[in-house]
Amino acid sequence: MTVSAPVSAAPAEPSLLAGARVARTTAHRAARDAERLNRLTDELARAVTEAGFARHFVPHRWGGTAGTFTQLVEAAALLGEACASTAWCAALYAAHGRLAAYLPVAGQRELWGDGPDVRLAAAVVPPSGEAVATAGGWRLTGRWGFASGSDHADWLLLASWTGTGTAREQRVFVVPSAACEVLDTWRNVGLKGTGSNTVVVADVLVPEHRTFTLGALARAERGAARCHAVPYRMVAPLQFAAPVLGAAQGALDAWVRRVATRTGIDGSLVRDAVPTQQTLTRAAGEIEAARLLLRQAAGRADRGGTGAREVGANGRDCAMAADLCLTAVGRLMRGAGVRSQHEGDPVQQRWRDVTAAAGHPMLDLDAAAAGYARAVLPGTDS
């Protein structure tokens, strides 16, 4: 990552949370269309960009916000209440702007020289394809799966192995969307609207200034904005956990609206039944606990923590938050009645979304436990 003094102060920006509130209105209206299309609608892609997600971690020198992780978590969770797929893509557009800040200045200029509202999709874990060194850069060929938001991306960040032996390393290549083919492969039970499709690149020349090594993401460089000075594993789980929290809250809100007026077969109000009250109390408590965990993890990242214990604690908190949300929406689904089995039901949709999102490797509780134990318990080998 190349760091230099800003050429101008960052422009005054409306808060990301305020932008997300506006985008949430659009997401409420367009969520079903995104599910049907298996990708964001054009309107949704514009809405998250106008909300400020794409520019959120772009350096100040290019007019970006260089914002906080707390802001991102709050905004993505708010948006996720209406549509988890929209929140997922929004959070990733923000996160990928942070990754691209590790490019040399010439590469950053090519991306953001005309403005910071540039949508970046990515497929960096695991690396794929083949990169061959050539004069002035690399020739890149291959297929990369699960590139969320790729239909609306201006650029793609694609990772591949380079070199051999001790020189072998993972490198990220930034490729214009016009040089990529996006295959319509995304057919998933949850997060249907993310358009996490397969990207194909055929012998594309990527200049050296549009590449950086994945290893650079583990280093915090002196003089960088705080959001660019924390290791990748410290903050990556946050971008996936925030939409999970939002979807769980959306499920709870939909469940409450239904139960408030629902009657049982004997004509009594379901809300007066002890099992209903137990379901509400437990699910609400689990979701609020998840919110507190993510708030704690985001604050830890914003304070610039880089130690092994801090990184491990963030992985723990994000995985625990996702697990709590998964438990909560499962509880709500069981108590939502037969109507929740119908296609298009808001509780069911969010149950599917949370189930899919919580399965992301970055939110895997076993992996998070192993990482946390290695940081805390001397001699742990896992």
mmCIF file of N, CA and C in Angstrom, residues 233-337:
data_model
loop_
_atom_site.group_PDB
_atom_site.id
_atom_site.type_symbol
_atom_site.label_atom_id
_atom_site.label_comp_id
_atom_site.label_asym_id
_atom_site.label_seq_id
_atom_site.Cartn_x
_atom_site.Cartn_y
_atom_site.Cartn_z
ATOM 1 N N ARG A 233 -7.772 -9.677 8.608
ATOM 2 C CA ARG A 233 -8.528 -10.641 9.419
ATOM 3 C C ARG A 233 -9.168 -9.986 10.636
ATOM 4 N N MET A 234 -8.733 -8.796 10.973
ATOM 5 C CA MET A 234 -9.347 -8.061 12.081
ATOM 6 C C MET A 234 -10.735 -7.564 11.699
ATOM 7 N N VAL A 235 -10.901 -7.195 10.433
ATOM 8 C CA VAL A 235 -12.118 -6.492 10.030
ATOM 9 C C VAL A 235 -12.982 -7.246 9.025
ATOM 10 N N ALA A 236 -12.415 -8.227 8.330
ATOM 11 C CA ALA A 236 -13.192 -8.923 7.299
ATOM 12 C C ALA A 236 -14.484 -9.544 7.832
ATOM 13 N N PRO A 237 -14.482 -10.166 9.031
ATOM 14 C CA PRO A 237 -15.745 -10.764 9.495
ATOM 15 C C PRO A 237 -16.869 -9.752 9.688
ATOM 16 N N LEU A 238 -16.519 -8.495 9.974
ATOM 17 C CA LEU A 238 -17.546 -7.480 10.223
ATOM 18 C C LEU A 238 -18.434 -7.251 9.014
ATOM 19 N N GLN A 239 -17.823 -7.247 7.825
ATOM 20 C CA GLN A 239 -18.590 -6.930 6.621
ATOM 21 C C GLN A 239 -19.612 -8.015 6.299
ATOM 22 N N PHE A 240 -19.371 -9.234 6.766
ATOM 23 C CA PHE A 240 -20.316 -10.325 6.541
ATOM 24 C C PHE A 240 -21.337 -10.447 7.674
ATOM 25 N N ALA A 241 -20.925 -10.081 8.881
ATOM 26 C CA ALA A 241 -21.819 -10.229 10.031
ATOM 27 C C ALA A 241 -22.892 -9.147 10.087
ATOM 28 N N ALA A 242 -22.575 -7.941 9.623
ATOM 29 C CA ALA A 242 -23.542 -6.839 9.726
ATOM 30 C C ALA A 242 -24.840 -7.114 8.968
ATOM 31 N N PRO A 243 -24.800 -7.612 7.724
ATOM 32 C CA PRO A 243 -26.063 -7.941 7.050
ATOM 33 C C PRO A 243 -26.848 -9.049 7.754
ATOM 34 N N VAL A 244 -26.141 -9.972 8.408
ATOM 35 C CA VAL A 244 -26.817 -11.031 9.167
ATOM 36 C C VAL A 244 -27.631 -10.415 10.298
ATOM 37 N N LEU A 245 -27.011 -9.491 11.020
ATOM 38 C CA LEU A 245 -27.716 -8.808 12.106
ATOM 39 C C LEU A 245 -28.951 -8.088 11.584
ATOM 40 N N GLY A 246 -28.796 -7.370 10.479
ATOM 41 C CA GLY A 246 -29.935 -6.648 9.922
ATOM 42 C C GLY A 246 -31.067 -7.562 9.521
ATOM 43 N N ALA A 247 -30.732 -8.673 8.872
ATOM 44 C CA ALA A 247 -31.772 -9.614 8.444
ATOM 45 C C ALA A 247 -32.488 -10.221 9.639
ATOM 46 N N ALA A 248 -31.741 -10.522 10.702
ATOM 47 C CA ALA A 248 -32.365 -11.077 11.905
ATOM 48 C C ALA A 248 -33.322 -10.064 12.530
ATOM 49 N N GLN A 249 -32.912 -8.807 12.584
ATOM 50 C CA GLN A 249 -33.803 -7.765 13.110
ATOM 51 C C GLN A 249 -35.037 -7.621 12.228
ATOM 52 N N GLY A 250 -34.849 -7.692 10.913
ATOM 53 C CA GLY A 250 -35.987 -7.629 10.001
ATOM 54 C C GLY A 250 -36.953 -8.778 10.206
ATOM 55 N N ALA A 251 -36.407 -9.969 10.479
ATOM 56 C CA ALA A 251 -37.262 -11.126 10.759
ATOM 57 C C ALA A 251 -38.065 -10.909 12.035
ATOM 58 N N LEU A 252 -37.408 -10.387 13.062
ATOM 59 C CA LEU A 252 -38.101 -10.124 14.325
ATOM 60 C C LEU A 252 -39.213 -9.097 14.133
ATOM 61 N N ASP A 253 -38.926 -8.028 13.398
ATOM 62 C CA ASP A 253 -39.938 -6.992 13.168
ATOM 63 C C ASP A 253 -41.144 -7.557 12.420
ATOM 64 N N ALA A 254 -40.890 -8.372 11.396
ATOM 65 C CA ALA A 254 -41.987 -8.975 10.629
ATOM 66 C C ALA A 254 -42.790 -9.933 11.498
ATOM 67 N N TRP A 255 -42.106 -10.682 12.340
ATOM 68 C CA TRP A 255 -42.762 -11.643 13.236
ATOM 69 C C TRP A 255 -43.663 -10.910 14.228
ATOM 70 N N VAL A 256 -43.165 -9.808 14.788
ATOM 71 C CA VAL A 256 -43.951 -9.036 15.758
ATOM 72 C C VAL A 256 -45.207 -8.473 15.101
ATOM 73 N N ARG A 257 -45.072 -7.943 13.894
ATOM 74 C CA ARG A 257 -46.251 -7.405 13.202
ATOM 75 C C ARG A 257 -47.311 -8.484 13.001
ATOM 76 N N ARG A 258 -46.879 -9.681 12.697
ATOM 77 C CA ARG A 258 -47.831 -10.769 12.462
ATOM 78 C C ARG A 258 -48.486 -11.220 13.756
ATOM 79 N N VAL A 259 -47.686 -11.419 14.778
ATOM 80 C CA VAL A 259 -48.191 -11.981 16.029
ATOM 81 C C VAL A 259 -49.089 -10.990 16.768
ATOM 82 N N ALA A 260 -48.874 -9.712 16.558
ATOM 83 C CA ALA A 260 -49.633 -8.692 17.285
ATOM 84 C C ALA A 260 -51.135 -8.825 17.080
ATOM 85 N N THR A 261 -51.566 -9.313 15.917
ATOM 86 C CA THR A 261 -53.004 -9.394 15.623
ATOM 87 C C THR A 261 -53.480 -10.814 15.328
ATOM 88 N N ARG A 262 -52.593 -11.776 15.410
ATOM 89 C CA ARG A 262 -52.946 -13.146 15.033
ATOM 90 C C ARG A 262 -53.786 -13.809 16.125
ATOM 91 N N THR A 263 -54.757 -14.607 15.705
ATOM 92 C CA THR A 263 -55.577 -15.364 16.652
ATOM 93 C C THR A 263 -55.371 -16.853 16.447
ATOM 94 N N GLY A 264 -55.541 -17.606 17.524
ATOM 95 C CA GLY A 264 -55.429 -19.051 17.456
ATOM 96 C C GLY A 264 -56.728 -19.685 16.985
ATOM 97 N N ILE A 265 -56.745 -21.014 16.892
ATOM 98 C CA ILE A 265 -57.937 -21.709 16.392
ATOM 99 C C ILE A 265 -59.115 -21.564 17.347
ATOM 100 N N ASP A 266 -58.835 -21.216 18.612
ATOM 101 C CA ASP A 266 -59.922 -21.015 19.569
ATOM 102 C C ASP A 266 -60.344 -19.555 19.667
ATOM 103 N N GLY A 267 -59.754 -18.703 18.822
ATOM 104 C CA GLY A 267 -60.111 -17.293 18.812
ATOM 105 C C GLY A 267 -59.317 -16.424 19.761
ATOM 106 N N SER A 268 -58.463 -17.024 20.575
ATOM 107 C CA SER A 268 -57.664 -16.233 21.517
ATOM 108 C C SER A 268 -56.500 -15.562 20.795
ATOM 109 N N LEU A 269 -56.012 -14.476 21.353
ATOM 110 C CA LEU A 269 -54.873 -13.773 20.774
ATOM 111 C C LEU A 269 -53.586 -14.548 21.036
ATOM 112 N N VAL A 270 -52.856 -14.831 19.970
ATOM 113 C CA VAL A 270 -51.615 -15.591 20.088
ATOM 114 C C VAL A 270 -50.603 -14.850 20.954
ATOM 115 N N ARG A 271 -50.647 -13.526 20.942
ATOM 116 C CA ARG A 271 -49.663 -12.740 21.692
ATOM 117 C C ARG A 271 -49.762 -12.968 23.196
ATOM 118 N N ASP A 272 -50.913 -13.469 23.660
ATOM 119 C CA ASP A 272 -51.093 -13.698 25.091
ATOM 120 C C ASP A 272 -50.591 -15.062 25.535
ATOM 121 N N ALA A 273 -50.179 -15.897 24.595
ATOM 122 C CA ALA A 273 -49.723 -17.247 24.925
ATOM 123 C C ALA A 273 -48.283 -17.206 25.439
ATOM 124 N N VAL A 274 -48.018 -17.994 26.464
ATOM 125 C CA VAL A 274 -46.666 -18.029 27.048
ATOM 126 C C VAL A 274 -45.604 -18.431 26.025
ATOM 127 N N PRO A 275 -45.823 -19.458 25.186
ATOM 128 C CA PRO A 275 -44.795 -19.797 24.190
ATOM 129 C C PRO A 275 -44.461 -18.640 23.251
ATOM 130 N N THR A 276 -45.473 -17.848 22.884
ATOM 131 C CA THR A 276 -45.225 -16.681 22.033
ATOM 132 C C THR A 276 -44.344 -15.672 22.750
ATOM 133 N N GLN A 277 -44.641 -15.423 23.996
ATOM 134 C CA GLN A 277 -43.862 -14.466 24.772
ATOM 135 C C GLN A 277 -42.434 -14.958 24.995
ATOM 136 N N GLN A 278 -42.294 -16.270 25.179
ATOM 137 C CA GLN A 278 -40.958 -16.858 25.323
ATOM 138 C C GLN A 278 -40.156 -16.705 24.030
ATOM 139 N N THR A 279 -40.803 -16.982 22.897
ATOM 140 C CA THR A 279 -40.123 -16.849 21.602
ATOM 141 C C THR A 279 -39.661 -15.419 21.381
ATOM 142 N N LEU A 280 -40.549 -14.468 21.636
ATOM 143 C CA LEU A 280 -40.208 -13.058 21.468
ATOM 144 C C LEU A 280 -39.031 -12.664 22.353
ATOM 145 N N THR A 281 -39.109 -13.023 23.616
ATOM 146 C CA THR A 281 -38.083 -12.612 24.572
ATOM 147 C C THR A 281 -36.723 -13.194 24.222
ATOM 148 N N ARG A 282 -36.700 -14.472 23.916
ATOM 149 C CA ARG A 282 -35.424 -15.117 23.602
ATOM 150 C C ARG A 282 -34.832 -14.577 22.302
ATOM 151 N N ALA A 283 -35.650 -14.485 21.258
ATOM 152 C CA ALA A 283 -35.137 -14.021 19.964
ATOM 153 C C ALA A 283 -34.659 -12.575 20.049
ATOM 154 N N ALA A 284 -35.448 -11.717 20.697
ATOM 155 C CA ALA A 284 -35.048 -10.314 20.825
ATOM 156 C C ALA A 284 -33.751 -10.188 21.617
ATOM 157 N N GLY A 285 -33.634 -10.981 22.677
ATOM 158 C CA GLY A 285 -32.409 -10.946 23.477
ATOM 159 C C GLY A 285 -31.198 -11.432 22.705
ATOM 160 N N GLU A 286 -31.385 -12.488 21.920
ATOM 161 C CA GLU A 286 -30.276 -13.010 21.109
ATOM 162 C C GLU A 286 -29.821 -11.997 20.063
ATOM 163 N N ILE A 287 -30.769 -11.346 19.428
ATOM 164 C CA ILE A 287 -30.417 -10.360 18.397
ATOM 165 C C ILE A 287 -29.745 -9.146 19.026
ATOM 166 N N GLU A 288 -30.240 -8.715 20.180
ATOM 167 C CA GLU A 288 -29.611 -7.569 20.838
ATOM 168 C C GLU A 288 -28.209 -7.927 21.325
ATOM 169 N N ALA A 289 -28.016 -9.149 21.792
ATOM 170 C CA ALA A 289 -26.673 -9.587 22.190
ATOM 171 C C ALA A 289 -25.732 -9.587 20.992
ATOM 172 N N ALA A 290 -26.231 -10.036 19.846
ATOM 173 C CA ALA A 290 -25.423 -10.009 18.624
ATOM 174 C C ALA A 290 -25.044 -8.580 18.256
ATOM 175 N N ARG A 291 -25.981 -7.664 18.412
ATOM 176 C CA ARG A 291 -25.707 -6.252 18.101
ATOM 177 C C ARG A 291 -24.588 -5.707 18.995
ATOM 178 N N LEU A 292 -24.643 -6.043 20.265
ATOM 179 C CA LEU A 292 -23.617 -5.572 21.196
ATOM 180 C C LEU A 292 -22.255 -6.164 20.863
ATOM 181 N N LEU A 293 -22.224 -7.423 20.473
ATOM 182 C CA LEU A 293 -20.959 -8.051 20.086
ATOM 183 C C LEU A 293 -20.351 -7.366 18.864
ATOM 184 N N LEU A 294 -21.174 -7.074 17.868
ATOM 185 C CA LEU A 294 -20.656 -6.426 16.664
ATOM 186 C C LEU A 294 -20.237 -4.987 16.941
ATOM 187 N N ARG A 295 -20.974 -4.322 17.808
ATOM 188 C CA ARG A 295 -20.580 -2.960 18.184
ATOM 189 C C ARG A 295 -19.213 -2.975 18.872
ATOM 190 N N GLN A 296 -19.016 -3.970 19.725
ATOM 191 C CA GLN A 296 -17.731 -4.109 20.411
ATOM 192 C C GLN A 296 -16.610 -4.408 19.419
ATOM 193 N N ALA A 297 -16.864 -5.319 18.474
ATOM 194 C CA ALA A 297 -15.843 -5.687 17.491
ATOM 195 C C ALA A 297 -15.498 -4.513 16.580
ATOM 196 N N ALA A 298 -16.508 -3.770 16.142
ATOM 197 C CA ALA A 298 -16.257 -2.613 15.279
ATOM 198 C C ALA A 298 -15.462 -1.544 16.023
ATOM 199 N N GLY A 299 -15.802 -1.319 17.277
ATOM 200 C CA GLY A 299 -15.064 -0.346 18.074
ATOM 201 C C GLY A 299 -13.617 -0.752 18.273
ATOM 202 N N ARG A 300 -13.398 -2.036 18.461
ATOM 203 C CA ARG A 300 -12.030 -2.548 18.599
ATOM 204 C C ARG A 300 -11.218 -2.255 17.338
ATOM 205 N N ALA A 301 -11.845 -2.458 16.178
ATOM 206 C CA ALA A 301 -11.167 -2.170 14.904
ATOM 207 C C ALA A 301 -10.929 -0.673 14.734
ATOM 208 N N ASP A 302 -11.900 0.143 15.115
ATOM 209 C CA ASP A 302 -11.755 1.595 14.972
ATOM 210 C C ASP A 302 -10.659 2.159 15.870
ATOM 211 N N ARG A 303 -10.394 1.477 16.971
ATOM 212 C CA ARG A 303 -9.312 1.930 17.857
ATOM 213 C C ARG A 303 -7.940 1.515 17.331
ATOM 214 N N GLY A 304 -7.931 0.736 16.255
ATOM 215 C CA GLY A 304 -6.666 0.381 15.616
ATOM 216 C C GLY A 304 -5.983 -0.827 16.199
ATOM 217 N N GLY A 305 -6.737 -1.722 16.795
ATOM 218 C CA GLY A 305 -6.131 -2.924 17.354
ATOM 219 C C GLY A 305 -5.521 -3.810 16.284
ATOM 220 N N THR A 306 -4.314 -4.294 16.543
ATOM 221 C CA THR A 306 -3.639 -5.159 15.574
ATOM 222 C C THR A 306 -3.056 -6.412 16.208
ATOM 223 N N GLY A 307 -3.139 -6.537 17.536
ATOM 224 C CA GLY A 307 -2.554 -7.684 18.219
ATOM 225 C C GLY A 307 -3.327 -8.963 17.963
ATOM 226 N N ALA A 308 -2.672 -10.096 18.200
ATOM 227 C CA ALA A 308 -3.283 -11.398 17.947
ATOM 228 C C ALA A 308 -4.549 -11.597 18.776
ATOM 229 N N ARG A 309 -4.531 -11.143 20.022
ATOM 230 C CA ARG A 309 -5.720 -11.299 20.868
ATOM 231 C C ARG A 309 -6.876 -10.462 20.343
ATOM 232 N N GLU A 310 -6.571 -9.273 19.875
ATOM 233 C CA GLU A 310 -7.633 -8.410 19.348
ATOM 234 C C GLU A 310 -8.206 -8.972 18.048
ATOM 235 N N VAL A 311 -7.333 -9.452 17.188
ATOM 236 C CA VAL A 311 -7.804 -10.071 15.946
ATOM 237 C C VAL A 311 -8.649 -11.299 16.259
ATOM 238 N N GLY A 312 -8.168 -12.132 17.186
ATOM 239 C CA GLY A 312 -8.918 -13.324 17.572
ATOM 240 C C GLY A 312 -10.249 -12.989 18.211
ATOM 241 N N ALA A 313 -10.269 -11.938 19.029
ATOM 242 C CA ALA A 313 -11.517 -11.534 19.679
ATOM 243 C C ALA A 313 -12.531 -11.040 18.660
ATOM 244 N N ASN A 314 -12.079 -10.356 17.624
ATOM 245 C CA ASN A 314 -13.019 -9.898 16.605
ATOM 246 C C ASN A 314 -13.610 -11.062 15.832
ATOM 247 N N GLY A 315 -12.786 -12.046 15.491
ATOM 248 C CA GLY A 315 -13.316 -13.236 14.839
ATOM 249 C C GLY A 315 -14.320 -13.950 15.718
ATOM 250 N N ARG A 316 -14.012 -14.056 17.007
ATOM 251 C CA ARG A 316 -14.926 -14.675 17.983
ATOM 252 C C ARG A 316 -16.248 -13.930 18.052
ATOM 253 N N ASP A 317 -16.190 -12.616 18.203
ATOM 254 C CA ASP A 317 -17.412 -11.836 18.387
ATOM 255 C C ASP A 317 -18.312 -11.879 17.152
ATOM 256 N N CYS A 318 -17.702 -11.800 15.971
ATOM 257 C CA CYS A 318 -18.506 -11.827 14.739
ATOM 258 C C CYS A 318 -19.146 -13.191 14.528
ATOM 259 N N ALA A 319 -18.388 -14.253 14.767
ATOM 260 C CA ALA A 319 -18.946 -15.598 14.608
ATOM 261 C C ALA A 319 -20.038 -15.866 15.639
ATOM 262 N N MET A 320 -19.817 -15.421 16.874
ATOM 263 C CA MET A 320 -20.838 -15.585 17.906
ATOM 264 C C MET A 320 -22.096 -14.799 17.560
ATOM 265 N N ALA A 321 -21.923 -13.591 17.047
ATOM 266 C CA ALA A 321 -23.077 -12.770 16.665
ATOM 267 C C ALA A 321 -23.888 -13.453 15.577
ATOM 268 N N ALA A 322 -23.205 -13.987 14.571
ATOM 269 C CA ALA A 322 -23.911 -14.684 13.494
ATOM 270 C C ALA A 322 -24.638 -15.908 14.026
ATOM 271 N N ASP A 323 -24.004 -16.631 14.940
ATOM 272 C CA ASP A 323 -24.624 -17.828 15.514
ATOM 273 C C ASP A 323 -25.861 -17.469 16.336
ATOM 274 N N LEU A 324 -25.789 -16.385 17.081
ATOM 275 C CA LEU A 324 -26.950 -15.928 17.845
ATOM 276 C C LEU A 324 -28.101 -15.541 16.920
ATOM 277 N N CYS A 325 -27.782 -14.857 15.831
ATOM 278 C CA CYS A 325 -28.820 -14.472 14.870
ATOM 279 C C CYS A 325 -29.441 -15.699 14.216
ATOM 280 N N LEU A 326 -28.616 -16.675 13.907
ATOM 281 C CA LEU A 326 -29.114 -17.910 13.299
ATOM 282 C C LEU A 326 -30.075 -18.623 14.246
ATOM 283 N N THR A 327 -29.714 -18.683 15.516
ATOM 284 C CA THR A 327 -30.595 -19.292 16.516
ATOM 285 C C THR A 327 -31.901 -18.512 16.634
ATOM 286 N N ALA A 328 -31.799 -17.190 16.640
ATOM 287 C CA ALA A 328 -32.986 -16.347 16.802
ATOM 288 C C ALA A 328 -33.964 -16.513 15.651
ATOM 289 N N VAL A 329 -33.472 -16.472 14.405
ATOM 290 C CA VAL A 329 -34.403 -16.578 13.272
ATOM 291 C C VAL A 329 -34.969 -17.987 13.153
ATOM 292 N N GLY A 330 -34.212 -18.986 13.578
ATOM 293 C CA GLY A 330 -34.767 -20.334 13.615
ATOM 294 C C GLY A 330 -35.917 -20.425 14.602
ATOM 295 N N ARG A 331 -35.757 -19.774 15.731
ATOM 296 C CA ARG A 331 -36.803 -19.744 16.750
ATOM 297 C C ARG A 331 -38.043 -19.009 16.223
ATOM 298 N N LEU A 332 -37.813 -17.885 15.552
ATOM 299 C CA LEU A 332 -38.928 -17.116 14.994
ATOM 300 C C LEU A 332 -39.649 -17.893 13.902
ATOM 301 N N MET A 333 -38.896 -18.578 13.079
ATOM 302 C CA MET A 333 -39.492 -19.352 11.987
ATOM 303 C C MET A 333 -40.397 -20.455 12.536
ATOM 304 N N ARG A 334 -39.929 -21.114 13.587
ATOM 305 C CA ARG A 334 -40.745 -22.184 14.180
ATOM 306 C C ARG A 334 -42.025 -21.637 14.798
ATOM 307 N N GLY A 335 -41.975 -20.389 15.265
ATOM 308 C CA GLY A 335 -43.145 -19.814 15.919
ATOM 309 C C GLY A 335 -43.968 -18.902 15.036
ATOM 310 N N ALA A 336 -43.694 -18.909 13.732
ATOM 311 C CA ALA A 336 -44.367 -17.967 12.838
ATOM 312 C C ALA A 336 -45.642 -18.521 12.229
ATOM 313 N N GLY A 337 -45.904 -19.801 12.410
ATOM 314 C CA GLY A 337 -47.118 -20.376 11.847
ATOM 315 C C GLY A 337 -46.936 -20.845 10.415
#
